[in-house]
mmCIF file of C-alpha atoms and ligand atoms in Angstrom:
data_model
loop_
_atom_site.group_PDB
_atom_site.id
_atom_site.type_symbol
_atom_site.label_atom_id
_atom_site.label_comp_id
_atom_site.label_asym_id
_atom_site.label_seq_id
_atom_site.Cartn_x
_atom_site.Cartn_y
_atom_site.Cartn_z
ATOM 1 C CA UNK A 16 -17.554 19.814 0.541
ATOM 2 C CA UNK A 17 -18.461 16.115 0.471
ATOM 3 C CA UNK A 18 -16.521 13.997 2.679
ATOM 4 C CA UNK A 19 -16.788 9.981 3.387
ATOM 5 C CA UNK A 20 -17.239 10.045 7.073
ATOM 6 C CA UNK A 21 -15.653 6.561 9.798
ATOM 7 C CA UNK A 22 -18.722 8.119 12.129
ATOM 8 C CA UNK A 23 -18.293 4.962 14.375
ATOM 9 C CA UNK A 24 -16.584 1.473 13.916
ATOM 10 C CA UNK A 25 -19.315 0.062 11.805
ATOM 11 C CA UNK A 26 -20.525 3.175 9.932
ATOM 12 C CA UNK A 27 -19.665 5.064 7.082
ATOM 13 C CA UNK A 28 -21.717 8.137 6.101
ATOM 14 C CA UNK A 29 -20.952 10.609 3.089
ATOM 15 C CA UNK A 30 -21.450 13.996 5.074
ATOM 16 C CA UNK A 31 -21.240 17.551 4.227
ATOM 17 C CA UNK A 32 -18.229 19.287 6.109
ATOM 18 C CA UNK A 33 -17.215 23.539 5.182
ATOM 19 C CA UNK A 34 -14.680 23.697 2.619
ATOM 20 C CA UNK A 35 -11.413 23.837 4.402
ATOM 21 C CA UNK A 36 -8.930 26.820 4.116
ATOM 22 C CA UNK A 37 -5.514 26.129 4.803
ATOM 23 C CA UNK A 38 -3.847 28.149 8.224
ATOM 24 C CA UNK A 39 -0.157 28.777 8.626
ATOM 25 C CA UNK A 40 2.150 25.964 6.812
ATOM 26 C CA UNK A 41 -0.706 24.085 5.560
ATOM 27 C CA UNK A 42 -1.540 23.022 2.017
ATOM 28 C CA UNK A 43 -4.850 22.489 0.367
ATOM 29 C CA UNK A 44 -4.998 19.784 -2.288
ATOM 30 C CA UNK A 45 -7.965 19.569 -4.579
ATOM 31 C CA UNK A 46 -8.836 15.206 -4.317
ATOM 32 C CA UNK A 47 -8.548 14.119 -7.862
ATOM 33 C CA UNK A 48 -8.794 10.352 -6.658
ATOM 34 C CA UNK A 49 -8.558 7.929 -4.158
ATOM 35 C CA UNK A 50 -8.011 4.384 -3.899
ATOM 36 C CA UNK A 51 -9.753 2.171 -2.129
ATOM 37 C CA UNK A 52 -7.722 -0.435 0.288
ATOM 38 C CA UNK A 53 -8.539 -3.820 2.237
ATOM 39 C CA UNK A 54 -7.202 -1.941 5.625
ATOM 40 C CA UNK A 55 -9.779 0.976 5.288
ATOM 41 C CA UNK A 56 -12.252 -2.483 5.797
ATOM 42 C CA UNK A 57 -10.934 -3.189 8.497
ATOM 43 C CA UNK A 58 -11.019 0.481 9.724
ATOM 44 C CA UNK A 59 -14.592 0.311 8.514
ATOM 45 C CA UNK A 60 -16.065 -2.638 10.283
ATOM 46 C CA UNK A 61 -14.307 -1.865 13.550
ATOM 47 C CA UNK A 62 -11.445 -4.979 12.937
ATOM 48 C CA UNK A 63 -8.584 -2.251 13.057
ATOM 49 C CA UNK A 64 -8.843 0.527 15.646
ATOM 50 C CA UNK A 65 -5.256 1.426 16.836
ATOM 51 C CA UNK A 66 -4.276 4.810 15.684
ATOM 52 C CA UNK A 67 -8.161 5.388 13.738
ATOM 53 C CA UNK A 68 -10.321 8.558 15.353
ATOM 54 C CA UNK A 69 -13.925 8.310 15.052
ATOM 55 C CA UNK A 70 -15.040 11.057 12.788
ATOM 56 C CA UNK A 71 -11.917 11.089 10.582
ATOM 57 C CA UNK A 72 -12.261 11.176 6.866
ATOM 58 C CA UNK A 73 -11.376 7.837 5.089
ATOM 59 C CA UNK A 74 -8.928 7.639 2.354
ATOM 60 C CA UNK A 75 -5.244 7.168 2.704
ATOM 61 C CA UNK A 76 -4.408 6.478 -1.391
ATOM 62 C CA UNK A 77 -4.338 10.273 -2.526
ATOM 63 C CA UNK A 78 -3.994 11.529 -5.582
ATOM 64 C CA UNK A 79 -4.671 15.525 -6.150
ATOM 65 C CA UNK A 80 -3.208 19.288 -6.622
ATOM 66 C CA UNK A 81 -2.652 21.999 -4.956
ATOM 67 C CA UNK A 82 -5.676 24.186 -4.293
ATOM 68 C CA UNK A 83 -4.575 26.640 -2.164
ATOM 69 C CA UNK A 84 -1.263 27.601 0.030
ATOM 70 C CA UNK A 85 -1.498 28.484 3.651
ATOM 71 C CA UNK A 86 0.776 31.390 4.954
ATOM 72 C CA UNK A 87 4.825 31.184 4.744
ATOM 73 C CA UNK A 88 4.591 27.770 2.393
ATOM 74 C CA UNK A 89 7.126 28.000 0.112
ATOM 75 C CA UNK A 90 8.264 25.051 -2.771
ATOM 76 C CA UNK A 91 4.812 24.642 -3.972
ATOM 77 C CA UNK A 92 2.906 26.421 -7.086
ATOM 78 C CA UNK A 93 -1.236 26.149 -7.030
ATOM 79 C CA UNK A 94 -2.279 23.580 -9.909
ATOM 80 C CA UNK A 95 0.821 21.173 -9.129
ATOM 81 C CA UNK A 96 -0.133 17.492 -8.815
ATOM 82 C CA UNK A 97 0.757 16.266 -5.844
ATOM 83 C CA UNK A 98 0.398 12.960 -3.640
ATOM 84 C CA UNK A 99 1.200 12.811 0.224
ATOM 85 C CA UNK A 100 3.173 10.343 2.563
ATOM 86 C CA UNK A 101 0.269 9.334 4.907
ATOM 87 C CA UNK A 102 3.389 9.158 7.619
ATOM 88 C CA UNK A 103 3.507 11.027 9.795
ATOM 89 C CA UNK A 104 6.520 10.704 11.722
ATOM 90 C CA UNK A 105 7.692 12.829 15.053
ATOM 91 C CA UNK A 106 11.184 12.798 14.056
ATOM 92 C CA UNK A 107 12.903 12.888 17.637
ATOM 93 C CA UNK A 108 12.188 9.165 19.169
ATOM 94 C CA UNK A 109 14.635 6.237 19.258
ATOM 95 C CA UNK A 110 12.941 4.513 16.122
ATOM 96 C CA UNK A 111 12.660 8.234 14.059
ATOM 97 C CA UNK A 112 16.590 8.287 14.707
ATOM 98 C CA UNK A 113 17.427 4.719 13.861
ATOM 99 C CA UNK A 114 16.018 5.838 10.378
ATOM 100 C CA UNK A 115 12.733 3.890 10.621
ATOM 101 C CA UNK A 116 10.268 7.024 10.395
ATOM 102 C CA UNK A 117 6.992 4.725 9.051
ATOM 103 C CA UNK A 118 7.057 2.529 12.304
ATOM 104 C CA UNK A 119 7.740 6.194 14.718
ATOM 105 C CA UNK A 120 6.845 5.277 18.137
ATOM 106 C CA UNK A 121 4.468 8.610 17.771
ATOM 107 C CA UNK A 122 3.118 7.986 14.190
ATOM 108 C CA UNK A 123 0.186 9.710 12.861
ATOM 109 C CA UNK A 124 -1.704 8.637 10.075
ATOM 110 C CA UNK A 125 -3.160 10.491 6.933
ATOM 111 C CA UNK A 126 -7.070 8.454 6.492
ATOM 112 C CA UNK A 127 -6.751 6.974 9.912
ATOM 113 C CA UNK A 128 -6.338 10.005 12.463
ATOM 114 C CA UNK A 129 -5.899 12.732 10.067
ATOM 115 C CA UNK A 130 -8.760 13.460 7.422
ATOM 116 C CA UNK A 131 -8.223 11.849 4.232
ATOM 117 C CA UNK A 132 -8.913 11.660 0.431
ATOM 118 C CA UNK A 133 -12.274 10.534 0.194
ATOM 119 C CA UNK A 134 -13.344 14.064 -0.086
ATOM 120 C CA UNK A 135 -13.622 17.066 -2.412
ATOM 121 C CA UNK A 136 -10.447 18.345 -0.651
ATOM 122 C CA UNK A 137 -7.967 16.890 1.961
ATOM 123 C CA UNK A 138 -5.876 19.620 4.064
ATOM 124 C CA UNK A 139 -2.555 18.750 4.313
ATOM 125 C CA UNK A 140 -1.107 19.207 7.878
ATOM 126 C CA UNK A 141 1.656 21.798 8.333
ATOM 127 C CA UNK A 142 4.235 19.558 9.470
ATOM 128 C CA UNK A 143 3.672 16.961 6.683
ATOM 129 C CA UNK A 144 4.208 20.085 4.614
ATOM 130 C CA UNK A 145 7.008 21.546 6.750
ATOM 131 C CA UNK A 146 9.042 17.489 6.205
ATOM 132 C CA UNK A 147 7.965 17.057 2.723
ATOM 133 C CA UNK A 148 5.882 14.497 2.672
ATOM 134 C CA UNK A 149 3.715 16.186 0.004
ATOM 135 C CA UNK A 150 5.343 15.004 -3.601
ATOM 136 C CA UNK A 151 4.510 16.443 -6.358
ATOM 137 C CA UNK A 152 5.125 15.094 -9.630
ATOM 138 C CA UNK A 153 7.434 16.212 -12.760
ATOM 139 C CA UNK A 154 5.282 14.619 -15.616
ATOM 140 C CA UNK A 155 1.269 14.701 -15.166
ATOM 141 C CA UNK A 156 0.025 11.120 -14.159
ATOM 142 C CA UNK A 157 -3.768 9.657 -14.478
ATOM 143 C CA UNK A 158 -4.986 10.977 -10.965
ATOM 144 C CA UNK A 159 -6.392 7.106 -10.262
ATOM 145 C CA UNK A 160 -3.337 5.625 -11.164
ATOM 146 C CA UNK A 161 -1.209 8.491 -9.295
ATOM 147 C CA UNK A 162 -3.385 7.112 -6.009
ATOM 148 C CA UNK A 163 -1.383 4.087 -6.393
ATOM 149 C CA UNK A 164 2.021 5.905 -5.256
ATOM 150 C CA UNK A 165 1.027 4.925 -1.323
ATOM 151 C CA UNK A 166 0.409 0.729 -1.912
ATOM 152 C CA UNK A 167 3.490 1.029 -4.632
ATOM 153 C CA UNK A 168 5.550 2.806 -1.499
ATOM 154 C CA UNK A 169 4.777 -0.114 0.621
ATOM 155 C CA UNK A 170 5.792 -2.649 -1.728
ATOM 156 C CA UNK A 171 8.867 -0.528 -2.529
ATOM 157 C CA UNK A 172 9.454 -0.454 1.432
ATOM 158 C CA UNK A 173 9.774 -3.882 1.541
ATOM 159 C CA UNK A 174 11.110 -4.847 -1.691
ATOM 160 C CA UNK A 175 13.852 -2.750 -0.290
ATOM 161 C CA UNK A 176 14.603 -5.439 2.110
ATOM 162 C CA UNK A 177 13.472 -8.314 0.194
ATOM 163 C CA UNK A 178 15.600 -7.454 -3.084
ATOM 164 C CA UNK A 179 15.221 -9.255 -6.529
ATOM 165 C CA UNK A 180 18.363 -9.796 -8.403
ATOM 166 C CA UNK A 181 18.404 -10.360 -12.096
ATOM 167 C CA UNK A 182 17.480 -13.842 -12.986
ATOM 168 C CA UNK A 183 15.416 -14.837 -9.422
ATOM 169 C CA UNK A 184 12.470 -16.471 -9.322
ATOM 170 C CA UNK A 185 10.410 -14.962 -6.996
ATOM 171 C CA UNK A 186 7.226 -16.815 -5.975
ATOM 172 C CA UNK A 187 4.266 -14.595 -4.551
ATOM 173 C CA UNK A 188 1.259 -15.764 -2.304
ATOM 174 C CA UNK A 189 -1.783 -13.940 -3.176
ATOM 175 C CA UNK A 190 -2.698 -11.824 -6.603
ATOM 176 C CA UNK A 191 -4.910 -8.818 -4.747
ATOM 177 C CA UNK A 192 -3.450 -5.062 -6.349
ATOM 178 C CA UNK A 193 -0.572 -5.723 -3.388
ATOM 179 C CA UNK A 194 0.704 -8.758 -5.027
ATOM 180 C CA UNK A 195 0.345 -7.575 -8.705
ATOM 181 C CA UNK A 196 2.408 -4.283 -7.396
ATOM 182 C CA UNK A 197 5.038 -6.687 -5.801
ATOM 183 C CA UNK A 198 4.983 -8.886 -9.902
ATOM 184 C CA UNK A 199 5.380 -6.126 -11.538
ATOM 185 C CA UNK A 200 8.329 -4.493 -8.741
ATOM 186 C CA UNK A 201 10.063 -8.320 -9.369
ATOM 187 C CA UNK A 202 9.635 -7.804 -12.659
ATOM 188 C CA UNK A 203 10.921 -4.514 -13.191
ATOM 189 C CA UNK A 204 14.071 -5.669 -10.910
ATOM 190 C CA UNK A 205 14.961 -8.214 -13.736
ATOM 191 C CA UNK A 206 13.466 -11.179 -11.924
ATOM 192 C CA UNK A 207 14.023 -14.264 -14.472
ATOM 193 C CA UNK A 208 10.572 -15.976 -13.362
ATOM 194 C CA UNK A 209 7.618 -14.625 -11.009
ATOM 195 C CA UNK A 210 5.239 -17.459 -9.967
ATOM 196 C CA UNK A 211 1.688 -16.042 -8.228
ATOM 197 C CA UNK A 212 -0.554 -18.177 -6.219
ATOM 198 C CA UNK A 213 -4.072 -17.602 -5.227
ATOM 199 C CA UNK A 214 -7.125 -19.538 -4.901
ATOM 200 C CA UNK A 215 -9.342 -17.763 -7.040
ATOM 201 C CA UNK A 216 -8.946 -18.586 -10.705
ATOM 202 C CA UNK A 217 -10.523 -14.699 -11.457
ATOM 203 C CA UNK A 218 -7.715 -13.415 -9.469
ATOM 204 C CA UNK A 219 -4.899 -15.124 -11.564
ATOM 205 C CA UNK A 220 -6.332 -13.776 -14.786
ATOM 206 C CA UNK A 221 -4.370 -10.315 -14.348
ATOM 207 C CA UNK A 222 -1.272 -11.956 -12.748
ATOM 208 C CA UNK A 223 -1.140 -14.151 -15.968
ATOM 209 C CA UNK A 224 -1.688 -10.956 -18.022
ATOM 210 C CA UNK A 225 1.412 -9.125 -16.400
ATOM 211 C CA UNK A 226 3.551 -12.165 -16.884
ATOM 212 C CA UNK A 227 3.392 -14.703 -14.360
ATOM 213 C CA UNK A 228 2.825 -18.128 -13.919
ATOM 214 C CA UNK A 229 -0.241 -17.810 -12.137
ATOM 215 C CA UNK A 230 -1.213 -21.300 -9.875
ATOM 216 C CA UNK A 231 -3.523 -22.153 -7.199
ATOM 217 C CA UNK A 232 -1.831 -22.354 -3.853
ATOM 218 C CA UNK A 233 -1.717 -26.428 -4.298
ATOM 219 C CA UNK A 234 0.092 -26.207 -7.749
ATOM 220 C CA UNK A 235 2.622 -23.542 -6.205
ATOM 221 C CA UNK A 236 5.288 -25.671 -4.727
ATOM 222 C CA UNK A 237 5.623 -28.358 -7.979
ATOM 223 C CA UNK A 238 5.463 -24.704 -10.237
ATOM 224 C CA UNK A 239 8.564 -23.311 -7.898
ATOM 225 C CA UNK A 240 10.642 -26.815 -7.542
ATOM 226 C CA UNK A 241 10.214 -26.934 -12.304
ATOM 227 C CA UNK A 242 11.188 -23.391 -11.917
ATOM 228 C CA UNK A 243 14.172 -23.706 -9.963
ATOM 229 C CA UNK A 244 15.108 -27.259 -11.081
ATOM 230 C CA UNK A 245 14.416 -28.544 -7.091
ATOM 231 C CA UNK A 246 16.392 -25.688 -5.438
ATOM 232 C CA UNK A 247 13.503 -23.510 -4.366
ATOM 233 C CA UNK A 248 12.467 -19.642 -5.328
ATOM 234 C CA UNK A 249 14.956 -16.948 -4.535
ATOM 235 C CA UNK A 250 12.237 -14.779 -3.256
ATOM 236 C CA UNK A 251 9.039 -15.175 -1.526
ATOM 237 C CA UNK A 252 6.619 -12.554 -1.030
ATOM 238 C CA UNK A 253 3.316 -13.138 1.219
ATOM 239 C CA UNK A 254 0.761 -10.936 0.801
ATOM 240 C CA UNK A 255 -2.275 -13.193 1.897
ATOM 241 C CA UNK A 256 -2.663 -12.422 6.357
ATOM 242 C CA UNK A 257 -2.862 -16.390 6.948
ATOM 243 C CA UNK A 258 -0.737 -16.992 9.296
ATOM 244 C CA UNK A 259 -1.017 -20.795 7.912
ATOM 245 C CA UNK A 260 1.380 -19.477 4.788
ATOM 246 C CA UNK A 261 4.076 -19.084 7.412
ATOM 247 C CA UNK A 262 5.574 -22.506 6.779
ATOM 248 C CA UNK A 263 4.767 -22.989 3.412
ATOM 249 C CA UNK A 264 7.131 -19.672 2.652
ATOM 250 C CA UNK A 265 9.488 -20.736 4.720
ATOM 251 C CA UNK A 266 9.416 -24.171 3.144
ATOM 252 C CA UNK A 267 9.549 -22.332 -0.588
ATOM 253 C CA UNK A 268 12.373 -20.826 -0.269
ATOM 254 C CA UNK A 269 16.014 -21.959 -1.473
ATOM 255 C CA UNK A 270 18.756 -22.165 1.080
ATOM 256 C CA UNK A 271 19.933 -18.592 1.638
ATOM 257 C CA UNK A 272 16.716 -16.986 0.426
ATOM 258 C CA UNK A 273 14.338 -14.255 0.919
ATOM 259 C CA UNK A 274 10.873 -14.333 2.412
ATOM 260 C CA UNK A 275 9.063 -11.169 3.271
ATOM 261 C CA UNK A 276 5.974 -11.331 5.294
ATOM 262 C CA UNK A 277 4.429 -8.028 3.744
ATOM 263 C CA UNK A 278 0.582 -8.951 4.616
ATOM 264 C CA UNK A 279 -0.506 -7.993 8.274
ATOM 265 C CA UNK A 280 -2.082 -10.603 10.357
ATOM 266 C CA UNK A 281 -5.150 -10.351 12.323
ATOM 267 C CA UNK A 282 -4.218 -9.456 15.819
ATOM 268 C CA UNK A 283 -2.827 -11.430 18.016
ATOM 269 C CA UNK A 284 -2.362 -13.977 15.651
ATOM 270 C CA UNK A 285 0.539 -16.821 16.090
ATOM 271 C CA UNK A 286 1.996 -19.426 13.981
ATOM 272 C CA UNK A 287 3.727 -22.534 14.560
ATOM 273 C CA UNK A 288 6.907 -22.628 12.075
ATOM 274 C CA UNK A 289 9.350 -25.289 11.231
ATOM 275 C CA UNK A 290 12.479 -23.145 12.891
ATOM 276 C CA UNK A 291 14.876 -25.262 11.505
ATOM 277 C CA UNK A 292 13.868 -24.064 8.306
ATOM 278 C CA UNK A 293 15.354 -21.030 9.329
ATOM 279 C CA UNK A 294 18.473 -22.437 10.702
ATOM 280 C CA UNK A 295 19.741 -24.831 8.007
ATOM 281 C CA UNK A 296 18.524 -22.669 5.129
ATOM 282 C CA UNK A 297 19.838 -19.767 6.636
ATOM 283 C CA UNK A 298 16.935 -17.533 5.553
ATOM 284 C CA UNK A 299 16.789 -13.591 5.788
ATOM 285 C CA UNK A 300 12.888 -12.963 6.632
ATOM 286 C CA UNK A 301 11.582 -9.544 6.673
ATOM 287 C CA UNK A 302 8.109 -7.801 7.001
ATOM 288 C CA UNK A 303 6.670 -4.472 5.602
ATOM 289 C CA UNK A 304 4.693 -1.715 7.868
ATOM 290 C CA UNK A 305 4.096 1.359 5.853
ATOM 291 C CA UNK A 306 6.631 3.430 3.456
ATOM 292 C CA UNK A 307 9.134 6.354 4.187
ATOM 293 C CA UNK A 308 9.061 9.449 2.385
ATOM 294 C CA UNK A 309 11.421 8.419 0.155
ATOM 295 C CA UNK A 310 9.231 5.493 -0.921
ATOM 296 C CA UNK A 311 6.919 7.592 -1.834
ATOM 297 C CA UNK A 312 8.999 9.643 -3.916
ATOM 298 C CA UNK A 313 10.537 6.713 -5.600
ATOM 299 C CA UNK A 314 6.849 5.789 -6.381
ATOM 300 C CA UNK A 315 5.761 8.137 -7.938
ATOM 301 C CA UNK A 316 9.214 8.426 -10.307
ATOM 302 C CA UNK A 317 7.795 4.915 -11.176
ATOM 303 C CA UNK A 318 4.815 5.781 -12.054
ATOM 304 C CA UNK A 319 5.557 8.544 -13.890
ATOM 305 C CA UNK A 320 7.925 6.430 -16.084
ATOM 306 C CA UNK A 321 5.072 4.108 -17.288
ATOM 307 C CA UNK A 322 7.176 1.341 -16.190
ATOM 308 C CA UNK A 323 3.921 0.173 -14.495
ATOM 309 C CA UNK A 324 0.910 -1.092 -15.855
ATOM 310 C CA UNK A 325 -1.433 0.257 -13.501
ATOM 311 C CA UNK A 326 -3.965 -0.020 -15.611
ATOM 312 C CA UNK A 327 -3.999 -3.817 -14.739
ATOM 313 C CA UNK A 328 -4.201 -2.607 -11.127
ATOM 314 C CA UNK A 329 -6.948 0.476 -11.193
ATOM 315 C CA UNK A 330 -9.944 -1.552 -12.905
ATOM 316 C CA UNK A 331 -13.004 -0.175 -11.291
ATOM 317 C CA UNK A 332 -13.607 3.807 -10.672
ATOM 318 C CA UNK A 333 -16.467 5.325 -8.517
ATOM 319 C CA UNK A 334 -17.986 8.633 -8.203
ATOM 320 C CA UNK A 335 -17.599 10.118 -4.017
ATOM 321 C CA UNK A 336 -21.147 10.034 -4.157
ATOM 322 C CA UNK A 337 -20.847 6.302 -4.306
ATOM 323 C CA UNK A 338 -18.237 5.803 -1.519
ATOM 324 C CA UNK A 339 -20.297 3.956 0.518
ATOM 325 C CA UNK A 340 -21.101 1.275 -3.080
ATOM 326 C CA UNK A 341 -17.693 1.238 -3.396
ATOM 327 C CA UNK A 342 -16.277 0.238 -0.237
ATOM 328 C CA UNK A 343 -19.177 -2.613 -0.799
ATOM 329 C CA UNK A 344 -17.676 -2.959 -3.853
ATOM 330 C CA UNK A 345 -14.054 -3.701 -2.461
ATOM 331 C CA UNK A 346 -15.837 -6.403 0.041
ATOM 332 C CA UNK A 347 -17.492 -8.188 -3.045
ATOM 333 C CA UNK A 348 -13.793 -8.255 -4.726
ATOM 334 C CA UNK A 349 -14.515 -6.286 -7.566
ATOM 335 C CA UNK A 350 -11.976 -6.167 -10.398
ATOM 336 C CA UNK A 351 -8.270 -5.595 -8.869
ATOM 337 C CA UNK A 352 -8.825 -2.722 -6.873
ATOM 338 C CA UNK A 353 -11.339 0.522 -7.080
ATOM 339 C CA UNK A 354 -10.718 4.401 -6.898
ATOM 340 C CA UNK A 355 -12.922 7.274 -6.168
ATOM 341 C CA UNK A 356 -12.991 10.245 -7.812
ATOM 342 C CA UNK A 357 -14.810 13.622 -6.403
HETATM 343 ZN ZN1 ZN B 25 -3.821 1.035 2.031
HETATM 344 ZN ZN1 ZN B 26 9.260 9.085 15.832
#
């Protein structure tokens, strides 16, 4: 089979690897497609290395069906479309049993130290199997949009802590595919008004489309303040990694409101916040790492509702003998965000 190769931080290569057969507990999905992500960049050029082997195969947005089943596997029919939890979780440490499986103190990732999508077929590990993190789905789905279920899990993750009420106006920094997942999540939670920033006027173009305000980050806090008549937005979302947006989220939120810091920031990074911010508005911040099981699950019921226009995300779709365009692809922003199908 074909497989996109990390053969060193810095390189990419689209290899040929024997098809694999699936052992004891194993499943063997036939790749259908796979999304492309801003992390597997950072994988890529050597930026993020903690919990990446060299020689894995990329791809952690995986969409296929089953193949093949390995010895004893039971709950699973050959031709079912199915998408995994990349999590890996060890199920026994302190974190596992506080209920926090995506942030295990011995997590293992699916496209980071387990092969991925970004091949013909993507083996699906016997334990992953064994905890049912393999989903498949009721309804068939468009493969590149059913790629989407591991971002959407994120977002759900945190959305989970960030909640939108009916009515909120929930203001959003940054209108990549993660912040048009987290519009359309506020919108489908009944927010009244969902204001996206971002610099580029390109990028607001398909946050307008899906119903928001769209603004560049200058207009942002005047578009919040008409929203909310002064008060400030129920919600804020950040999903740009400057750590320079720390205030300003703070600062655009009302008294008693929600800001979720669901972009990562480069490592090591530090920000200087007005704490009292905190303190007199009596804010509930939150972050976002990753996506249980039952994330994923709840994704993919999403998606299969067509409650989601992930149309508006998927815009740009490359063959795997293109990876390696692609991935340049993703670095020259094209469209929203790009899949690869075998
Ligand atoms: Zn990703
Ligand atoms: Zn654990």
């Amino acid at each position: 089979m074909r497989a996109l190769v990390l053969v060193q931080p810095g390189r990419v290569e689209l290899q040929q690897r024997a098809d694999p057969t699936p052992g004891p507990g194993e499943v063997l999905l036939k790749v259908e497609a796979t999304t492309l992500c801003g992390t597997d960049l950072r994988i890529i050029s050597g930026a993020k290395t903690a919990g990446v082997r060299p020689g894995v195969v990329m791809g952690h947005e995986i969409a296929g069906r089953v193949a093949a089943l390995g010895d004893g596997v039971t709950g699973y029919d050959v031709g079912q479309q199915a998408t995994p939890s990349i999590v890996l979780s060890c199920n026994h440490c302190r974190t596992c049993l506080l209920g926090y499986e995506h942030l295990c103190e011995n997590l293992r990732l699916i496209g980071y130290e387990i092969d991925g999508g970004l091949a013909d077929y993507c083996l699906i590990p016997a334990q992953a199997v064994a905890q049912g993190n393999l989903i498949t789905t009721r309804t068939e789905v468009k493969p590149t949009h059913l790629a989407l279920a591991e971002p959407l899990s994120c977002c759900i993750n945190a959305l989970n802590q960030y909640r939108v009420h009916p009515g909120d106006v929930v203001a959003i920094l940054g209108a990549g595919p993660i912040g048009l997942l987290h519009l359309q999540l506020a919108k489908a939670s009944g927010a009244g008004q969902v204001i996206v920033s971002n610099r580029s006027v390109a990028r607001r173009e398909p946050a307008a489309a899906l119903g928001a305000l769209a603004v560049g980050p200058d207009e942002l806090k005047q578009a919040v303040a008409d929203a909310t008549g002064g008060l400030g937005a129920d919600v804020v979302v950040v999903c740009i990694g400057d750590t320079e947006l720390a205030t300003v989220a703070l600062d655009l939120a009302r008294p008693g409101g929600r800001v979720n810091f669901f972009a990562g920031f480069p490592k090591g990074s530090t920000a200087e916040v007005d704490v009292n911010l905190l303190h007199y508005k009596e804010l509930v911040v939150t972050g976002g790492s990753n996506a249980r099981r039952r994330d994923v699950q709840a994704a993919v019921r999403l998606l299969e509702s067509g409650a989601l226009d992930a149309d508006a995300i998927v815009t740009h779709s490359f063959d795997l003998n293109d990876a390696v365009a692609a991935y340049d692809a993703v670095r020259d922003r094209l469209g929203v965000k790009i899949a690869v199908t075998p």
